[in-house]
């Protein structure tokens, strides 16, 4: 069913389609339309919407709802995303499935509340203290706000980890035709089989089955370093074993997670790397370059973290240009794939224009 | 001789004993009251949430589904549990710093919503876990590690604040009032709405010894001597000073959060 909606609304519809039945949030531009749509839609499907007193509460009620067995999410932008970081770490440590949408605006601080930027790329990866891995998806248009939000729920259920949908103001606000798919694939978390349950003992796939409150397991969950029983243990060995698994379950299985669009790369000698709504301008620039005889192509990661092994696509290129609306937060990793890599960065407020990207490509 | 099982045994995680609390700490007694209040309830449907602090460690000891979350955030986590599964009876247990300093905003909003939670604050007038810093309930002039010259900030009256914010059940007892406290805890567990219990308790290790008390027992005797039972008092007269007014403070009918949600849907 094709509907003309903006990216934020598409995101909310994707969440509902994925089975999300709890939303806790606090209004902030440019993500507010997600909360508004969820407030309208959740009661229609038997879910619960709560506007909380702040983002500290928003993320926490989402984690609570997840432990009561519901698929749950929150949506925010930079200032609220910063407030959520401590509890995103709690979600990683306690392996709580949840989805956090960050519709990026320009910062630091209050910055440009209504205008686009991509300054939260590193924060989405390592924003909380300590060592952990998140999964971060980067939609580039309203359709992907729908599709990748569904994927975010599926990944969070499969990997028992917070998944961040890292959108941006343009992606959230541009209205276009979105196919609200008739059939979507839905994944649900593994449940423990027997009445005995070691709530943090992983199976071979590195993921423990998840009991939820009220089922009679009487389990314990803590943000402290814990053993398989979920009990806190103050020891370097237990810390090593636990955090190794938390990192490995994402890193070792990243083949299931990583995804990208490859555009005109087969015969290219110049690779442009861009993601999110910047990728729209970059794709246009690649087409314009082709008309001028430059053999350019586009690599568009749809998953930013874990970092994909894109080296094979990039290492033999003559030139690589990373285009992003920050000072090189993705470039800092991407430049390791090819020595001749340059950055076209920026601090937000507006997207790069295709002709500006083209100019850089021409003189590269 | 057949070994006797302690009557509260099945409510405690015995494999986690001994607990971390100091000798003379009020927390063991306070938790004992809670466990007695729990007995007879459907334990599979009880969830116990706490933030961080000595008080917060209680979550690790109660043998129900239990969650030890971030400092100050027990209440919003518990809200998510309760709203997502209204069948659960949800207790939030925390220290005065956890619930009223870092988590104060969540407390007043949860009370405003009259949401079905049972919040128990162990008010020991100090930050115990971090070694005795000033808390929002530390009395004027008391010595703490961050008020070496004496406290110059006025303390909160938590129970008054709970009532003013919309809590529909409020009671205050001290650790010396085990029978009354247990009874109130049971009432609070069964309350349909936001219930709040303030437990005036003692931390001999970080508060007592800096403020002229030899040990926990002396503190317990002191708080018992200073207590005066008054049910439904004028809340303006319940600030903790020389006297500690204790009793049931509020018990009033008002539609709860989940009842309101049903009304409007
Ligand atoms: C965000 C954050 N800030 C600070 C701390 C350190 N901290 C741990 S417990 C605590 C206060 C404990 O006092 P209270 O809540 O009154 O509980 P008590 O230990 O007295 O039972 C603090 C400040 C923390 N864990 N997290
Ligand atoms: S420091 Fe104080 S509150 Fe903490 S366990 Fe010891 S006596 Fe109890």
XYZ file of C-alpha atoms and ligand atoms in Angstrom:
663
model
C 0.000 0.000 0.000
C 1.594 3.278 -1.123
C 1.154 6.228 1.204
C 2.504 9.743 0.957
C 4.067 10.313 4.342
C 7.239 11.773 5.744
C 10.155 9.720 7.005
C 9.242 10.130 10.661
C 5.737 8.825 10.061
C 7.152 6.013 7.942
C 9.441 5.108 10.842
C 6.470 4.878 13.218
C 4.565 2.731 10.713
C 7.581 0.465 10.341
C 7.741 0.075 14.101
C 4.081 -0.915 14.303
C 4.537 -3.366 11.433
C 7.554 -4.884 13.211
C 5.439 -5.529 16.296
C 6.446 -2.577 18.477
C 3.828 -2.217 21.201
C 5.433 0.280 23.560
C 6.791 3.753 22.940
C 8.223 6.091 25.552
C 9.520 9.450 24.426
C 9.977 13.148 24.923
C 9.276 15.641 22.133
C 12.250 17.015 20.219
C 12.627 18.386 16.698
C 13.055 16.814 14.181
C 11.842 13.509 15.650
C 8.558 14.639 17.215
C 6.357 13.322 14.414
C 7.430 9.792 15.327
C 6.055 10.218 18.865
C 2.887 11.870 17.548
C 2.235 9.050 15.118
C 2.887 6.430 17.773
C 0.493 8.200 20.160
C -2.166 7.859 17.471
C -1.375 4.358 16.295
C -0.366 2.345 19.352
C -3.770 2.406 21.074
C -5.298 1.114 17.811
C -3.167 -2.024 17.994
C -3.344 -2.632 21.738
C -0.027 -0.979 22.528
C 0.945 1.717 24.977
C 2.324 5.197 24.336
C 3.858 7.281 27.090
C 5.182 10.799 26.944
C 7.756 10.806 29.703
C 9.231 13.637 31.755
C 12.568 13.529 29.930
C 14.786 11.298 27.812
C 16.372 9.664 30.867
C 12.941 8.298 31.672
C 12.087 7.592 28.026
C 14.890 5.133 27.454
C 14.366 3.532 30.869
C 10.668 2.856 30.424
C 11.517 1.325 27.055
C 13.946 -1.067 28.756
C 11.322 -1.886 31.390
C 8.731 -2.628 28.715
C 11.189 -4.852 26.893
C 11.730 -6.887 30.072
C 7.973 -7.226 30.345
C 8.059 -8.877 26.930
C 7.051 -6.047 24.614
C 8.937 -4.752 21.621
C 9.681 -1.188 22.582
C 11.246 1.952 21.193
C 11.988 5.605 21.689
C 12.814 8.401 19.254
C 14.835 11.534 19.822
C 17.447 13.911 18.426
C 20.938 14.969 19.579
C 20.240 16.576 22.987
C 17.934 13.738 23.998
C 20.270 11.133 22.532
C 23.031 12.494 24.778
C 20.785 12.128 27.832
C 20.020 8.513 26.943
C 23.591 7.330 26.709
C 24.047 5.972 30.233
C 21.038 3.713 29.880
C 21.964 2.629 26.350
C 25.009 1.167 28.092
C 22.672 -0.522 30.567
C 20.737 -1.995 27.624
C 23.962 -3.306 26.099
C 25.129 -4.771 29.434
C 21.784 -6.377 30.278
C 21.191 -7.474 26.657
C 17.853 -5.735 26.421
C 16.311 -5.609 22.947
C 15.156 -2.075 22.106
C 15.187 0.416 19.259
C 16.369 4.008 19.570
C 15.752 6.376 16.681
C 17.999 9.430 16.501
C 16.823 11.919 13.889
C 20.002 13.972 13.753
C 20.065 17.751 13.760
C 23.081 20.058 13.816
C 24.986 20.365 17.093
C 26.882 20.622 19.345
C 24.412 21.570 22.036
C 21.062 22.952 20.870
C 22.749 23.824 17.562
C 20.348 24.091 14.647
C 17.229 22.320 15.888
C 15.461 22.293 12.525
C 18.357 21.597 10.206
C 20.189 18.504 9.073
C 23.565 17.148 10.181
C 25.289 13.806 10.756
C 27.249 14.658 13.874
C 26.085 11.716 16.011
C 27.806 8.956 14.037
C 30.484 8.346 16.644
C 28.103 8.902 19.549
C 25.802 6.227 18.160
C 28.754 3.845 18.120
C 30.459 4.561 21.436
C 28.294 7.124 23.231
C 28.020 5.296 26.531
C 30.986 4.592 28.770
C 32.824 1.296 28.736
C 33.293 -1.095 25.855
C 30.367 -2.549 23.982
C 28.962 -2.786 20.477
C 25.747 -1.400 19.112
C 24.112 -1.897 15.762
C 23.514 1.354 13.886
C 21.395 1.568 10.737
C 21.402 4.598 8.434
C 18.242 5.091 6.376
C 18.544 7.399 3.377
C 14.907 8.159 2.578
C 11.353 7.753 3.856
C 11.022 4.219 2.438
C 14.120 3.163 4.325
C 12.824 4.814 7.484
C 10.058 2.233 7.210
C 12.132 -0.742 6.084
C 15.139 -0.188 8.328
C 13.003 0.415 11.409
C 11.508 -3.033 10.850
C 15.005 -4.420 10.406
C 16.131 -2.636 13.580
C 13.498 -4.466 15.619
C 14.412 -7.789 14.062
C 18.108 -7.302 14.747
C 17.497 -6.151 18.309
C 15.404 -9.238 18.987
C 17.916 -11.570 17.357
C 21.016 -10.107 18.975
C 19.462 -8.914 22.258
C 21.066 -5.530 21.922
C 19.987 -1.926 21.484
C 19.720 -1.014 17.803
C 19.964 2.608 16.744
C 18.241 3.972 13.670
C 20.488 6.912 12.833
C 18.353 9.117 10.675
C 18.630 12.840 9.997
C 16.367 15.844 9.624
C 16.004 15.606 5.838
C 15.310 11.894 5.963
C 12.758 12.417 8.723
C 10.937 15.333 7.129
C 10.870 14.691 3.388
C 7.521 13.348 2.237
C 7.392 10.754 -0.482
C 5.497 7.656 -1.511
C 6.248 4.873 0.955
C 5.250 1.284 0.339
C 3.745 0.044 3.618
C 4.430 -3.552 2.782
C 1.696 -6.131 2.974
C 4.077 -8.802 4.241
C 6.971 -8.154 6.537
C 9.350 -10.662 8.060
C 9.277 -10.485 11.831
C 11.762 -11.965 14.276
C 11.191 -12.582 17.954
C 13.657 -13.133 20.762
C 14.499 -16.674 21.808
C 12.679 -17.889 24.898
C 14.135 -20.226 27.510
C 12.895 -23.780 27.096
C 12.792 -25.341 30.537
C 11.727 -23.998 33.896
C 15.386 -23.863 34.901
C 16.873 -20.759 33.441
C 20.357 -19.302 33.580
C 19.295 -15.959 32.193
C 22.735 -14.932 30.920
C 24.043 -18.250 29.681
C 24.519 -17.932 25.947
C 23.824 -20.620 23.379
C 26.350 -21.368 20.637
C 25.164 -18.316 18.752
C 26.468 -16.212 21.677
C 22.949 -15.066 22.626
C 21.171 -16.166 25.813
C 17.438 -16.938 25.518
C 15.442 -14.186 27.209
C 13.001 -14.783 30.044
C 10.684 -11.889 30.832
C 9.128 -10.667 34.060
C 6.045 -12.463 35.318
C 6.786 -15.880 33.798
C 7.938 -17.428 37.057
C 11.684 -17.606 36.437
C 12.432 -15.120 39.240
C 15.655 -14.019 37.588
C 17.969 -11.141 38.429
C 19.169 -8.483 36.004
C 21.916 -6.013 36.842
C 24.108 -3.476 35.116
C 26.963 -4.717 37.277
C 29.339 -7.243 35.787
C 27.472 -10.526 36.212
C 27.806 -14.258 35.743
C 25.520 -16.554 33.769
C 23.053 -16.575 36.620
C 22.790 -12.814 36.367
C 24.419 -12.323 39.763
C 26.978 -9.567 40.241
C 30.584 -10.714 40.488
C 33.540 -8.429 41.129
C 36.276 -10.114 39.135
C 38.439 -9.473 36.123
C 37.731 -12.948 34.706
C 33.980 -12.548 34.724
C 34.333 -9.060 33.239
C 36.586 -10.423 30.491
C 34.226 -13.269 29.643
C 31.080 -11.132 29.666
C 32.316 -8.167 27.674
C 34.108 -10.429 25.200
C 30.800 -12.099 24.474
C 28.927 -8.786 24.229
C 31.453 -7.574 21.654
C 31.747 -10.894 19.839
C 28.035 -11.469 19.410
C 27.973 -8.428 17.150
C 31.481 -8.477 15.648
C 31.681 -12.202 14.899
C 28.236 -12.273 13.380
C 28.453 -9.030 11.498
C 28.043 -10.851 8.211
C 24.346 -11.155 9.161
C 24.117 -7.453 9.909
C 26.160 -5.425 7.433
C 24.358 -4.134 4.367
C 25.131 -1.569 1.694
C 24.067 -0.282 -1.696
C 26.647 -0.506 -4.472
C 25.967 1.864 -7.360
C 27.987 1.867 -10.599
C 31.025 0.510 -8.805
C 31.850 -2.374 -11.189
C 33.989 -0.403 -13.613
C 34.640 2.599 -11.373
C 38.008 3.987 -10.436
C 36.614 6.600 -8.075
C 34.427 5.521 -5.181
C 32.251 7.974 -3.355
C 31.158 6.816 0.111
C 28.063 8.452 1.588
C 25.163 7.418 3.797
C 21.861 8.801 5.081
C 20.330 11.699 3.192
C 23.785 12.840 2.049
C 23.792 9.764 -0.162
C 21.044 11.294 -2.317
C 23.289 14.207 -3.284
C 26.251 11.894 -3.703
C 24.377 9.594 -6.066
C 23.317 12.550 -8.196
C 26.937 13.751 -8.246
C 28.096 10.300 -9.380
C 25.605 10.361 -12.271
C 26.723 13.846 -13.273
C 30.361 12.730 -13.090
C 29.622 9.786 -15.358
C 28.198 12.209 -17.946
C 31.496 14.049 -17.805
C 33.431 10.823 -18.339
C 34.587 10.352 -14.742
C 34.288 6.654 -13.857
C 32.693 7.141 -10.478
C 30.503 4.898 -8.329
C 28.801 5.075 -4.961
C 29.160 2.895 -1.894
C 26.317 3.569 0.508
C 26.487 1.732 3.837
C 23.006 1.088 5.233
C 24.634 -0.217 8.385
C 27.296 2.069 9.839
C 28.246 -0.034 12.857
C 29.436 -2.722 13.101
C 31.788 -1.524 10.380
C 31.468 -3.604 7.241
C 34.475 -5.147 5.488
C 34.228 -2.840 2.506
C 37.938 -2.915 1.920
C 37.593 -5.322 -1.006
C 35.379 -2.895 -2.868
C 37.514 0.114 -2.143
C 41.164 -0.909 -1.968
C 41.814 -0.980 -5.727
C 40.078 2.307 -6.474
C 42.299 5.146 -7.658
C 40.430 7.624 -5.506
C 37.966 7.447 -2.662
C 35.870 10.392 -1.505
C 33.876 10.215 1.737
C 31.009 12.705 1.838
C 29.362 13.304 5.214
C 27.900 16.112 7.319
C 30.465 16.000 10.099
C 34.206 16.375 10.387
C 34.975 12.828 9.280
C 33.393 10.480 11.778
C 32.989 7.696 9.214
C 36.017 8.825 7.191
C 38.301 8.077 10.130
C 37.636 4.354 9.593
C 37.015 4.415 5.847
C 40.398 5.971 5.071
C 42.120 2.797 6.265
C 40.810 0.914 3.221
C 42.614 3.013 0.607
C 45.535 5.390 0.949
C 44.114 7.880 -1.503
C 40.985 8.742 0.455
C 39.687 12.266 0.915
C 36.923 13.789 2.960
C 34.241 16.248 1.960
C 32.883 17.041 5.384
C 30.754 19.781 6.898
C 28.987 20.739 10.052
C 25.383 20.626 8.916
C 22.638 23.143 8.314
C 22.207 21.956 4.737
C 23.104 18.936 2.647
C 26.019 19.097 0.241
C 24.752 20.012 -3.221
C 25.468 17.550 -6.034
C 27.430 20.173 -8.012
C 29.607 20.951 -5.001
C 30.405 17.254 -4.641
C 31.045 17.055 -8.383
C 33.500 19.961 -8.171
C 35.516 18.119 -5.549
C 35.419 14.953 -7.656
C 36.673 16.835 -10.717
C 39.725 18.254 -8.989
C 40.477 15.133 -6.872
C 17.641 -32.652 64.226
C 15.959 -31.470 61.054
C 17.470 -28.186 59.913
C 14.852 -25.477 60.143
C 14.247 -23.312 57.127
C 13.984 -19.662 58.017
C 10.370 -18.597 57.308
C 11.558 -15.975 54.828
C 13.994 -18.351 53.178
C 12.045 -18.872 49.993
C 11.729 -15.111 49.543
C 15.474 -14.568 49.714
C 18.179 -15.651 47.322
C 20.058 -17.709 49.870
C 22.843 -18.391 47.361
C 23.623 -14.668 47.497
C 24.140 -14.571 51.262
C 25.920 -13.108 53.142
C 24.701 -9.686 51.991
C 27.034 -6.712 51.669
C 25.419 -4.527 54.330
C 27.385 -3.428 57.414
C 26.600 -4.675 60.924
C 24.006 -2.366 62.468
C 22.724 -1.117 59.103
C 18.958 -0.618 58.987
C 18.606 -2.129 55.533
C 18.432 -5.775 56.644
C 15.553 -5.064 59.011
C 13.771 -2.923 56.430
C 14.036 -5.647 53.819
C 12.863 -8.228 56.369
C 9.670 -6.192 56.773
C 9.188 -6.139 53.024
C 9.649 -9.902 52.743
C 7.052 -10.436 55.476
C 4.713 -8.100 53.631
C 5.221 -10.176 50.490
C 4.391 -13.521 52.009
C 1.214 -14.974 50.625
C 1.384 -12.929 47.429
C 1.808 -14.518 43.988
C 5.577 -14.110 43.810
C 5.716 -14.953 40.112
C 3.876 -11.724 39.451
C 5.980 -9.478 41.654
C 8.830 -7.458 40.142
C 11.364 -5.631 42.280
C 13.345 -2.730 40.846
C 16.113 -0.660 42.331
C 18.653 1.868 41.245
C 22.145 2.189 42.691
C 23.248 2.519 46.310
C 23.463 0.316 49.397
C 19.668 0.314 49.355
C 19.697 -0.580 45.676
C 21.464 -3.846 46.435
C 18.191 -5.176 47.818
C 17.160 -6.155 44.280
C 19.870 -8.804 44.266
C 18.526 -10.478 47.386
C 14.767 -10.733 46.842
C 13.811 -13.953 45.070
C 11.389 -12.449 42.553
C 12.072 -11.051 39.083
C 14.456 -8.277 40.044
C 16.185 -5.451 38.249
C 19.172 -3.446 39.435
C 19.323 -0.565 36.985
C 21.007 2.851 36.617
C 21.259 5.324 39.517
C 17.967 7.168 39.971
C 16.152 5.438 37.124
C 14.333 2.661 38.932
C 10.996 4.443 38.664
C 10.858 4.930 34.879
C 12.100 1.361 34.339
C 9.346 0.123 36.643
C 6.792 2.209 34.748
C 7.753 0.391 31.550
C 7.347 -2.983 33.253
C 3.981 -2.117 34.743
C 2.446 -0.499 31.678
C 3.692 -3.258 29.389
C 2.368 -5.935 31.746
C -0.326 -4.617 34.104
C -0.546 -8.040 35.790
C 2.707 -7.356 37.609
C 2.934 -5.892 41.097
C 5.957 -3.621 40.902
C 8.045 -2.326 43.797
C 10.756 0.302 43.456
C 13.187 0.301 46.351
C 15.929 2.904 46.722
C 17.919 5.303 48.824
C 17.150 8.951 49.405
C 19.859 9.984 46.949
C 18.654 7.549 44.314
C 14.975 8.379 44.496
C 15.021 12.054 45.465
C 18.276 13.569 44.185
C 19.212 12.023 40.845
C 15.781 10.440 40.421
C 13.622 13.191 41.951
C 12.027 14.271 38.716
C 10.865 10.739 37.952
C 9.417 10.449 41.432
C 7.185 13.513 41.232
C 5.957 12.632 37.764
C 5.162 9.054 38.706
C 3.210 10.326 41.719
C 1.416 12.873 39.527
C 0.263 10.079 37.225
C -0.922 8.032 40.209
C 0.618 5.112 38.364
C 0.385 1.691 39.984
C 3.815 1.466 41.598
C 4.885 0.855 45.139
C 7.882 3.080 45.894
C 9.866 2.506 49.086
C 12.558 4.992 50.002
C 15.125 4.066 52.623
C 15.914 7.465 54.085
C 19.194 7.121 55.935
C 19.961 10.825 55.453
C 23.233 10.065 53.660
C 24.872 8.633 50.554
C 25.955 5.347 52.079
C 27.428 3.508 49.131
C 29.803 6.282 48.115
C 31.065 6.737 51.652
C 28.905 9.353 53.343
C 28.267 12.459 51.269
C 25.440 14.915 51.950
C 21.989 13.794 50.726
C 18.815 15.798 50.053
C 17.559 14.537 53.424
C 20.662 15.225 55.521
C 19.629 17.344 58.524
C 20.944 20.886 58.834
C 24.330 21.038 60.541
C 25.029 17.300 60.213
C 28.588 16.323 59.311
C 29.197 14.430 56.105
C 32.308 14.010 53.950
C 31.153 16.821 51.665
C 29.861 19.048 54.478
C 32.892 18.930 56.764
C 31.760 22.164 58.462
C 28.182 20.964 58.853
C 25.317 20.850 56.360
C 23.947 24.248 55.348
C 21.221 23.022 52.967
C 17.623 22.514 54.065
C 16.420 18.921 53.686
C 13.361 17.731 51.786
C 10.298 16.286 53.478
C 9.804 13.307 51.142
C 6.407 12.237 52.405
C 4.987 15.732 52.073
C 6.467 15.965 48.605
C 4.906 12.621 47.644
C 1.495 13.774 48.810
C 1.827 17.151 47.098
C 2.832 15.422 43.857
C -0.254 13.207 43.810
C 0.626 9.977 45.622
C -2.594 8.393 46.885
C -1.026 6.265 49.622
C 1.770 7.646 51.819
C 3.168 6.279 55.058
C 6.308 6.955 57.068
C 7.866 4.651 59.650
C 11.287 4.120 61.105
C 13.311 0.915 61.180
C 12.208 0.617 64.810
C 8.557 0.199 63.754
C 8.802 -3.213 62.139
C 5.190 -4.280 62.715
C 3.663 -1.063 61.462
C 6.095 -0.878 58.570
C 5.291 -4.433 57.476
C 1.579 -3.686 57.574
C 1.993 -0.502 55.559
C 4.170 -2.290 53.026
C 1.473 -4.892 52.500
C -1.159 -2.176 52.059
C 1.108 -0.393 49.618
C 1.708 -3.582 47.626
C -2.025 -4.033 47.235
C -2.760 -0.365 46.569
C -4.309 0.537 43.208
C -2.343 3.652 42.407
C 0.925 5.267 43.409
C 1.946 4.295 46.921
C 4.935 5.660 48.781
C 6.598 4.533 51.977
C 9.370 6.499 53.613
C 11.498 4.401 55.952
C 13.628 6.469 58.309
C 16.612 4.185 58.669
C 20.157 4.190 59.935
C 23.567 4.103 58.390
C 25.921 3.800 61.349
C 28.986 3.485 59.122
C 28.862 6.742 57.201
C 26.335 8.873 59.090
C 26.268 7.642 62.682
C 29.930 7.678 63.454
C 30.408 11.210 62.165
C 27.441 12.483 64.130
C 27.953 11.214 67.645
C 26.395 7.731 67.520
C 28.316 4.734 68.816
C 26.537 2.175 66.630
C 23.375 1.201 64.801
C 21.563 0.179 67.936
C 22.050 3.592 69.491
C 20.683 5.200 66.336
C 17.703 2.863 66.405
C 16.930 3.751 70.007
C 17.295 7.426 69.199
C 14.852 7.339 66.298
C 12.383 5.326 68.338
C 12.530 7.848 71.170
C 12.023 10.757 68.785
C 9.069 9.176 66.937
C 5.515 10.230 67.452
C 2.712 8.303 65.766
C 0.098 10.490 64.090
C -2.221 9.182 61.413
C -3.289 11.637 58.722
C -1.431 14.584 60.272
C -1.247 18.041 58.792
C 1.653 17.401 56.428
C 3.101 20.842 57.117
C 3.909 19.557 60.581
C 5.818 16.476 59.463
C 9.259 17.937 58.726
C 11.867 15.805 60.435
C 13.390 17.715 63.354
C 13.713 16.831 67.008
C 10.481 14.882 66.498
C 9.890 12.333 63.772
C 6.204 12.125 62.950
C 5.371 8.636 61.698
C 2.155 6.935 60.649
C -0.150 6.614 57.706
C -0.204 10.056 56.106
C -2.376 9.719 53.006
C -4.925 7.175 51.786
C -7.241 8.587 49.200
C -9.336 7.505 46.269
C -8.372 8.683 42.822
C -8.423 6.865 39.510
C -5.044 5.331 38.794
C -3.028 5.775 35.626
C -4.097 2.501 34.064
C -7.744 3.147 34.934
C -7.501 6.553 33.279
C -5.928 5.007 30.190
C -8.867 2.595 29.936
C -11.361 5.450 30.345
C -9.992 7.396 27.426
C -9.264 4.640 24.999
C 25.058 8.503 37.398
C 25.718 8.095 38.674
N 26.236 9.054 39.477
C 26.829 8.709 40.621
C 26.901 7.400 41.006
C 27.606 7.042 42.300
N 26.673 6.668 43.360
C 26.416 5.386 43.634
S 25.320 5.192 44.874
C 25.212 6.867 45.098
C 24.360 7.465 46.165
C 23.853 6.494 47.136
O 23.063 7.125 48.096
P 21.554 6.719 48.328
O 20.827 6.703 47.040
O 21.015 7.614 49.372
O 21.622 5.213 48.801
P 22.351 4.511 50.049
O 23.680 4.038 49.548
O 22.472 5.525 51.139
O 21.453 3.408 50.383
C 26.006 7.542 44.197
C 26.142 9.003 44.167
C 26.357 6.438 40.134
N 26.386 5.130 40.397
N 25.769 6.819 38.992
S 27.356 2.138 54.392
Fe 25.582 2.606 55.633
S 23.806 2.226 54.287
Fe 25.579 1.212 53.403
S 25.497 -0.884 54.190
Fe 26.869 0.279 55.544
S 25.534 1.009 57.138
Fe 24.195 0.364 55.489
